[in-house]
Amino acid sequence: MPQPTVEQFQRVEEKFWRIWNYPNCIGALDGKHCVIEKPPKTGSMYFNYKKEFSIVLLALVDADYKFITVDVGAYGRNSDGGIFRSSFLGQALANGTLNIPPPKSLPLSDVIAPHVIVCDEAFPLTKNTMRPFPGNALENNRENKVYNYRHCRARRVVENAFGILAKKFKIYNRKFNLKPENMDTIILATTVLHNFLRNDICYWQPGELEDTNTPEGLNNLTGVGGNNPREAFIIRENFKQFFVSDGSVPWQWEKAFTTRST
């Protein structure tokens, strides 16, 4: 896949706001464990937290369930932080070479915010990667719960993209019995074909896709934690305040307290 451009990210951002009500969002990020037969002479390198052998597909997805950029080939045993940091996406973010558009004001607001990627708690909180509030920050805090609902609503597009991928390509429903280097090629090929086929009508609803990919993601890995810069916390607070004021949607208060939003 070609490296995303500023113009592409701007189109993605517009659709995330229009469809999923999350502004300044340039993609949803997650990982999928592609289960394989144990490659010979590899020890526990591919052995993951589910006690299976796997290769990880790390993907950034747009608002239409298309892959923007993918990284394939990480060992199943690797931590989320290690996979992300060593990927093209993680390195480009760290080096400032990802072609992210400059910060802009949130809709209907004077608050300037950077463009961000939404991800789950397995990934770090930085100025360009937003993750939900942890469980201990939700008790008796209605606004944090609303933020998590809005965040999760946008982030689920990457899980649904994995679900569509598995529905289209039945090879994901069984263990791959191939050399890892051949696995990488096949997985990359399916993601490219997936984008091509996204011109088709999607016949699967989000509820049907959730069970397909939730166990295979990186959701159950330990979060990166540690030295998150104060700037990232402020940025998340700005998004939260926007969601409970000018950027509020009428159904969010009910949904935030009746659905799992982390």
Short mmCIF file of C-alpha atoms in Angstrom, two decimals:
data_model
loop_
_atom_site.label_atom_id
_atom_site.label_comp_id
_atom_site.label_asym_id
_atom_site.label_seq_id
_atom_site.Cartn_x
_atom_site.Cartn_y
_atom_site.Cartn_z
CA MET A 1 0.00 0.00 0.00
CA PRO A 2 1.33 3.48 -0.77
CA GLN A 3 2.19 5.77 2.10
CA PRO A 4 -0.90 7.84 2.97
CA THR A 5 -0.84 11.49 1.94
CA VAL A 6 -2.07 14.60 3.73
CA GLU A 7 -4.99 14.78 1.30
CA GLN A 8 -5.96 11.16 1.99
CA PHE A 9 -5.90 11.74 5.75
CA GLN A 10 -8.06 14.84 5.29
CA ARG A 11 -10.66 12.77 3.43
CA VAL A 12 -10.53 10.12 6.14
CA GLU A 13 -10.94 12.75 8.84
CA GLU A 14 -14.00 14.26 7.16
CA LYS A 15 -15.71 10.86 7.00
CA PHE A 16 -14.91 9.93 10.61
CA TRP A 17 -16.65 13.11 11.71
CA ARG A 18 -19.60 12.71 9.37
CA ILE A 19 -20.20 8.98 9.90
CA TRP A 20 -18.81 8.23 13.37
CA ASN A 21 -18.96 11.69 15.03
CA TYR A 22 -15.30 11.78 16.03
CA PRO A 23 -13.50 14.91 14.72
CA ASN A 24 -9.86 15.20 13.65
CA CYS A 25 -9.63 11.39 13.45
CA ILE A 26 -7.39 9.95 10.74
CA GLY A 27 -7.93 6.26 11.45
CA ALA A 28 -8.64 3.43 13.88
CA LEU A 29 -5.78 1.14 14.93
CA ASP A 30 -5.71 -2.45 16.15
CA GLY A 31 -3.98 -5.77 15.66
CA LYS A 32 -5.25 -9.19 14.56
CA HIS A 33 -3.56 -12.47 15.43
CA CYS A 34 -3.54 -14.72 12.34
CA VAL A 35 -3.28 -18.26 13.72
CA ILE A 36 -0.64 -20.56 12.21
CA GLU A 37 0.80 -24.01 12.72
CA LYS A 38 4.02 -23.78 14.70
CA PRO A 39 6.88 -23.04 12.27
CA PRO A 40 9.79 -25.49 12.75
CA LYS A 41 12.75 -24.43 14.85
CA THR A 42 11.12 -21.21 16.08
CA GLY A 43 10.69 -22.06 19.75
CA SER A 44 8.11 -19.78 21.37
CA MET A 45 8.59 -16.76 19.09
CA TYR A 46 5.12 -17.10 17.57
CA PHE A 47 3.40 -18.30 20.77
CA ASN A 48 0.80 -15.72 21.86
CA TYR A 49 -1.21 -14.93 24.98
CA LYS A 50 -4.05 -17.23 23.80
CA LYS A 51 -1.59 -20.14 23.82
CA GLU A 52 -1.66 -20.36 20.03
CA PHE A 53 0.95 -19.61 17.38
CA SER A 54 0.30 -16.51 15.32
CA ILE A 55 1.54 -13.74 13.10
CA VAL A 56 0.20 -10.26 13.84
CA LEU A 57 -1.51 -8.02 11.31
CA LEU A 58 -1.36 -4.43 12.59
CA ALA A 59 -3.73 -2.18 10.66
CA LEU A 60 -4.87 1.42 10.44
CA VAL A 61 -8.40 1.59 9.00
CA ASP A 62 -10.51 4.43 7.60
CA ALA A 63 -14.18 5.21 8.25
CA ASP A 64 -15.29 2.92 5.40
CA TYR A 65 -13.51 -0.19 6.75
CA LYS A 66 -10.65 0.13 4.26
CA PHE A 67 -7.03 -0.42 5.25
CA ILE A 68 -4.93 2.74 5.11
CA THR A 69 -1.66 1.08 6.06
CA VAL A 70 -0.79 -2.37 7.42
CA ASP A 71 2.22 -4.01 9.03
CA VAL A 72 2.46 -7.81 8.83
CA GLY A 73 4.89 -10.32 10.26
CA ALA A 74 5.34 -9.51 13.95
CA TYR A 75 5.77 -12.55 16.17
CA GLY A 76 2.67 -13.52 18.13
CA ARG A 77 4.62 -13.35 21.40
CA ASN A 78 5.61 -9.70 20.92
CA SER A 79 4.10 -7.06 23.15
CA ASP A 80 1.71 -4.49 21.76
CA GLY A 81 4.20 -1.70 22.42
CA GLY A 82 6.99 -3.52 20.64
CA ILE A 83 4.83 -4.29 17.59
CA PHE A 84 3.62 -0.72 17.33
CA ARG A 85 6.99 0.94 17.90
CA SER A 86 8.77 -1.23 15.32
CA SER A 87 6.05 -0.88 12.67
CA PHE A 88 6.15 1.61 9.81
CA LEU A 89 3.25 3.42 11.43
CA GLY A 90 4.87 3.69 14.84
CA GLN A 91 8.19 4.85 13.42
CA ALA A 92 6.55 7.38 11.10
CA LEU A 93 4.56 8.80 14.01
CA ALA A 94 7.68 9.03 16.15
CA ASN A 95 9.70 10.67 13.36
CA GLY A 96 6.95 13.05 12.25
CA THR A 97 6.93 11.60 8.72
CA LEU A 98 3.39 10.19 8.54
CA ASN A 99 1.99 13.16 6.58
CA ILE A 100 -0.52 13.96 9.31
CA PRO A 101 -2.39 17.21 8.55
CA PRO A 102 -1.66 20.13 10.87
CA PRO A 103 -3.82 20.72 13.96
CA LYS A 104 -7.17 22.41 13.37
CA SER A 105 -10.12 23.62 15.38
CA LEU A 106 -12.77 21.12 16.41
CA PRO A 107 -16.13 21.60 14.63
CA LEU A 108 -18.26 24.42 16.06
CA SER A 109 -15.42 25.26 18.43
CA ASP A 110 -12.36 27.47 18.83
CA VAL A 111 -10.36 24.67 20.46
CA ILE A 112 -7.36 23.63 18.35
CA ALA A 113 -6.63 19.88 18.40
CA PRO A 114 -4.16 17.66 16.55
CA HIS A 115 -5.25 14.89 14.22
CA VAL A 116 -5.39 11.59 16.08
CA ILE A 117 -5.63 7.84 15.67
CA VAL A 118 -8.11 6.04 17.95
CA CYS A 119 -6.98 2.78 19.52
CA ASP A 120 -7.69 0.63 22.56
CA GLU A 121 -5.95 0.44 25.91
CA ALA A 122 -3.23 -1.83 24.52
CA PHE A 123 -1.61 1.15 22.79
CA PRO A 124 0.09 4.25 24.23
CA LEU A 125 -1.64 7.56 24.83
CA THR A 126 0.22 10.25 22.88
CA LYS A 127 -0.69 13.51 21.19
CA ASN A 128 -1.58 11.57 18.01
CA THR A 129 -2.91 8.31 19.50
CA MET A 130 -5.97 8.42 21.72
CA ARG A 131 -7.05 5.55 23.95
CA PRO A 132 -10.06 5.37 26.30
CA PHE A 133 -10.07 6.32 29.96
CA PRO A 134 -9.12 3.37 32.21
CA GLY A 135 -11.72 1.68 34.38
CA ASN A 136 -10.68 3.47 37.58
CA ALA A 137 -11.39 6.82 35.89
CA LEU A 138 -14.98 5.90 35.03
CA GLU A 139 -16.52 5.49 38.46
CA ASN A 140 -18.94 8.37 39.15
CA ASN A 141 -17.65 10.27 36.12
CA ARG A 142 -20.34 10.61 33.50
CA GLU A 143 -18.23 12.67 31.13
CA ASN A 144 -15.43 10.10 31.01
CA LYS A 145 -17.99 7.41 30.19
CA VAL A 146 -19.38 9.54 27.38
CA TYR A 147 -15.89 10.03 25.99
CA ASN A 148 -15.25 6.28 26.09
CA TYR A 149 -18.51 5.61 24.26
CA ARG A 150 -17.69 8.09 21.50
CA HIS A 151 -14.12 6.80 21.30
CA CYS A 152 -15.22 3.16 21.11
CA ARG A 153 -17.82 3.97 18.47
CA ALA A 154 -15.09 5.28 16.16
CA ARG A 155 -12.52 2.63 17.08
CA ARG A 156 -14.79 -0.32 16.32
CA VAL A 157 -14.40 0.25 12.58
CA VAL A 158 -11.02 -1.51 12.71
CA GLU A 159 -12.51 -4.55 14.46
CA ASN A 160 -15.31 -4.62 11.90
CA ALA A 161 -12.76 -4.39 9.08
CA PHE A 162 -11.04 -7.50 10.46
CA GLY A 163 -14.43 -9.19 10.63
CA ILE A 164 -15.19 -8.37 7.00
CA LEU A 165 -11.72 -9.59 6.00
CA ALA A 166 -12.36 -12.95 7.71
CA LYS A 167 -15.82 -13.24 6.14
CA LYS A 168 -14.50 -12.57 2.66
CA PHE A 169 -11.40 -14.77 2.92
CA LYS A 170 -12.26 -18.07 4.59
CA ILE A 171 -8.59 -18.94 5.03
CA TYR A 172 -8.70 -16.85 8.23
CA ASN A 173 -11.12 -19.35 9.75
CA ARG A 174 -8.47 -22.07 9.97
CA LYS A 175 -4.82 -22.34 10.92
CA PHE A 176 -2.37 -21.33 8.22
CA ASN A 177 0.14 -24.07 7.50
CA LEU A 178 2.71 -22.06 5.54
CA LYS A 179 6.16 -20.65 5.98
CA PRO A 180 6.01 -17.29 7.80
CA GLU A 181 7.41 -15.40 4.81
CA ASN A 182 4.67 -16.83 2.60
CA MET A 183 2.11 -15.99 5.27
CA ASP A 184 3.17 -12.35 5.15
CA THR A 185 2.61 -12.22 1.39
CA ILE A 186 -0.83 -13.85 1.60
CA ILE A 187 -2.02 -11.58 4.39
CA LEU A 188 -0.83 -8.48 2.55
CA ALA A 189 -2.55 -9.69 -0.61
CA THR A 190 -5.88 -10.17 1.19
CA THR A 191 -5.76 -6.66 2.65
CA VAL A 192 -5.21 -5.17 -0.82
CA LEU A 193 -8.03 -7.29 -2.28
CA HIS A 194 -10.22 -6.31 0.67
CA ASN A 195 -9.81 -2.63 -0.24
CA PHE A 196 -10.66 -3.40 -3.87
CA LEU A 197 -13.76 -5.35 -2.86
CA ARG A 198 -14.97 -2.64 -0.49
CA ASN A 199 -16.69 -1.17 -3.53
CA ASP A 200 -19.19 -4.01 -2.99
CA ILE A 201 -22.16 -3.67 -0.68
CA CYS A 202 -21.36 -4.82 2.86
CA TYR A 203 -23.84 -7.56 3.72
CA TRP A 204 -22.73 -7.97 7.32
CA GLN A 205 -23.88 -5.80 10.16
CA PRO A 206 -21.54 -4.69 12.98
CA GLY A 207 -23.19 -7.01 15.50
CA GLU A 208 -22.36 -10.02 13.33
CA LEU A 209 -18.72 -9.04 13.07
CA GLU A 210 -17.91 -8.41 16.72
CA ASP A 211 -17.57 -12.06 17.78
CA THR A 212 -15.35 -12.83 14.79
CA ASN A 213 -12.41 -10.66 15.72
CA THR A 214 -12.58 -9.52 19.34
CA PRO A 215 -10.70 -12.61 20.65
CA GLU A 216 -8.01 -12.24 18.00
CA GLY A 217 -7.17 -8.59 18.56
CA LEU A 218 -4.62 -7.13 20.91
CA ASN A 219 -7.29 -6.11 23.44
CA ASN A 220 -6.14 -8.47 26.17
CA LEU A 221 -2.49 -7.50 26.12
CA THR A 222 -1.04 -5.35 28.84
CA GLY A 223 -1.14 -1.64 28.06
CA VAL A 224 2.02 0.31 27.46
CA GLY A 225 1.50 2.64 30.42
CA GLY A 226 4.32 4.66 31.91
CA ASN A 227 5.51 8.09 30.87
CA ASN A 228 2.59 9.53 28.94
CA PRO A 229 3.21 13.25 28.32
CA ARG A 230 0.84 15.68 29.98
CA GLU A 231 0.05 17.09 26.54
CA ALA A 232 -1.70 13.86 25.55
CA PHE A 233 -3.93 13.96 28.64
CA ILE A 234 -4.90 17.56 27.86
CA ILE A 235 -5.74 16.66 24.26
CA ARG A 236 -8.01 13.83 25.41
CA GLU A 237 -9.67 16.17 27.89
CA ASN A 238 -10.33 18.64 25.07
CA PHE A 239 -12.02 15.94 23.02
CA LYS A 240 -14.07 14.91 26.05
CA GLN A 241 -15.25 18.46 26.70
CA PHE A 242 -16.17 18.79 23.04
CA PHE A 243 -18.23 15.57 23.19
CA VAL A 244 -20.25 16.78 26.18
CA SER A 245 -20.82 20.29 24.81
CA ASP A 246 -20.79 21.53 21.19
CA GLY A 247 -20.08 18.07 19.77
CA SER A 248 -22.74 16.22 21.75
CA VAL A 249 -25.08 13.76 20.00
CA PRO A 250 -28.57 13.11 21.42
CA TRP A 251 -28.19 9.38 22.08
CA GLN A 252 -24.78 9.40 23.77
CA TRP A 253 -25.87 9.72 27.40
CA GLU A 254 -28.09 6.65 27.25
CA LYS A 255 -25.60 4.61 25.23
CA ALA A 256 -22.68 5.54 27.48
CA PHE A 257 -24.38 3.86 30.43
CA THR A 258 -25.91 0.85 28.68
CA THR A 259 -23.03 -0.33 26.48
CA ARG A 260 -19.46 -1.44 27.11
CA SER A 261 -17.41 1.58 26.00
CA THR A 262 -13.86 0.59 26.82
#
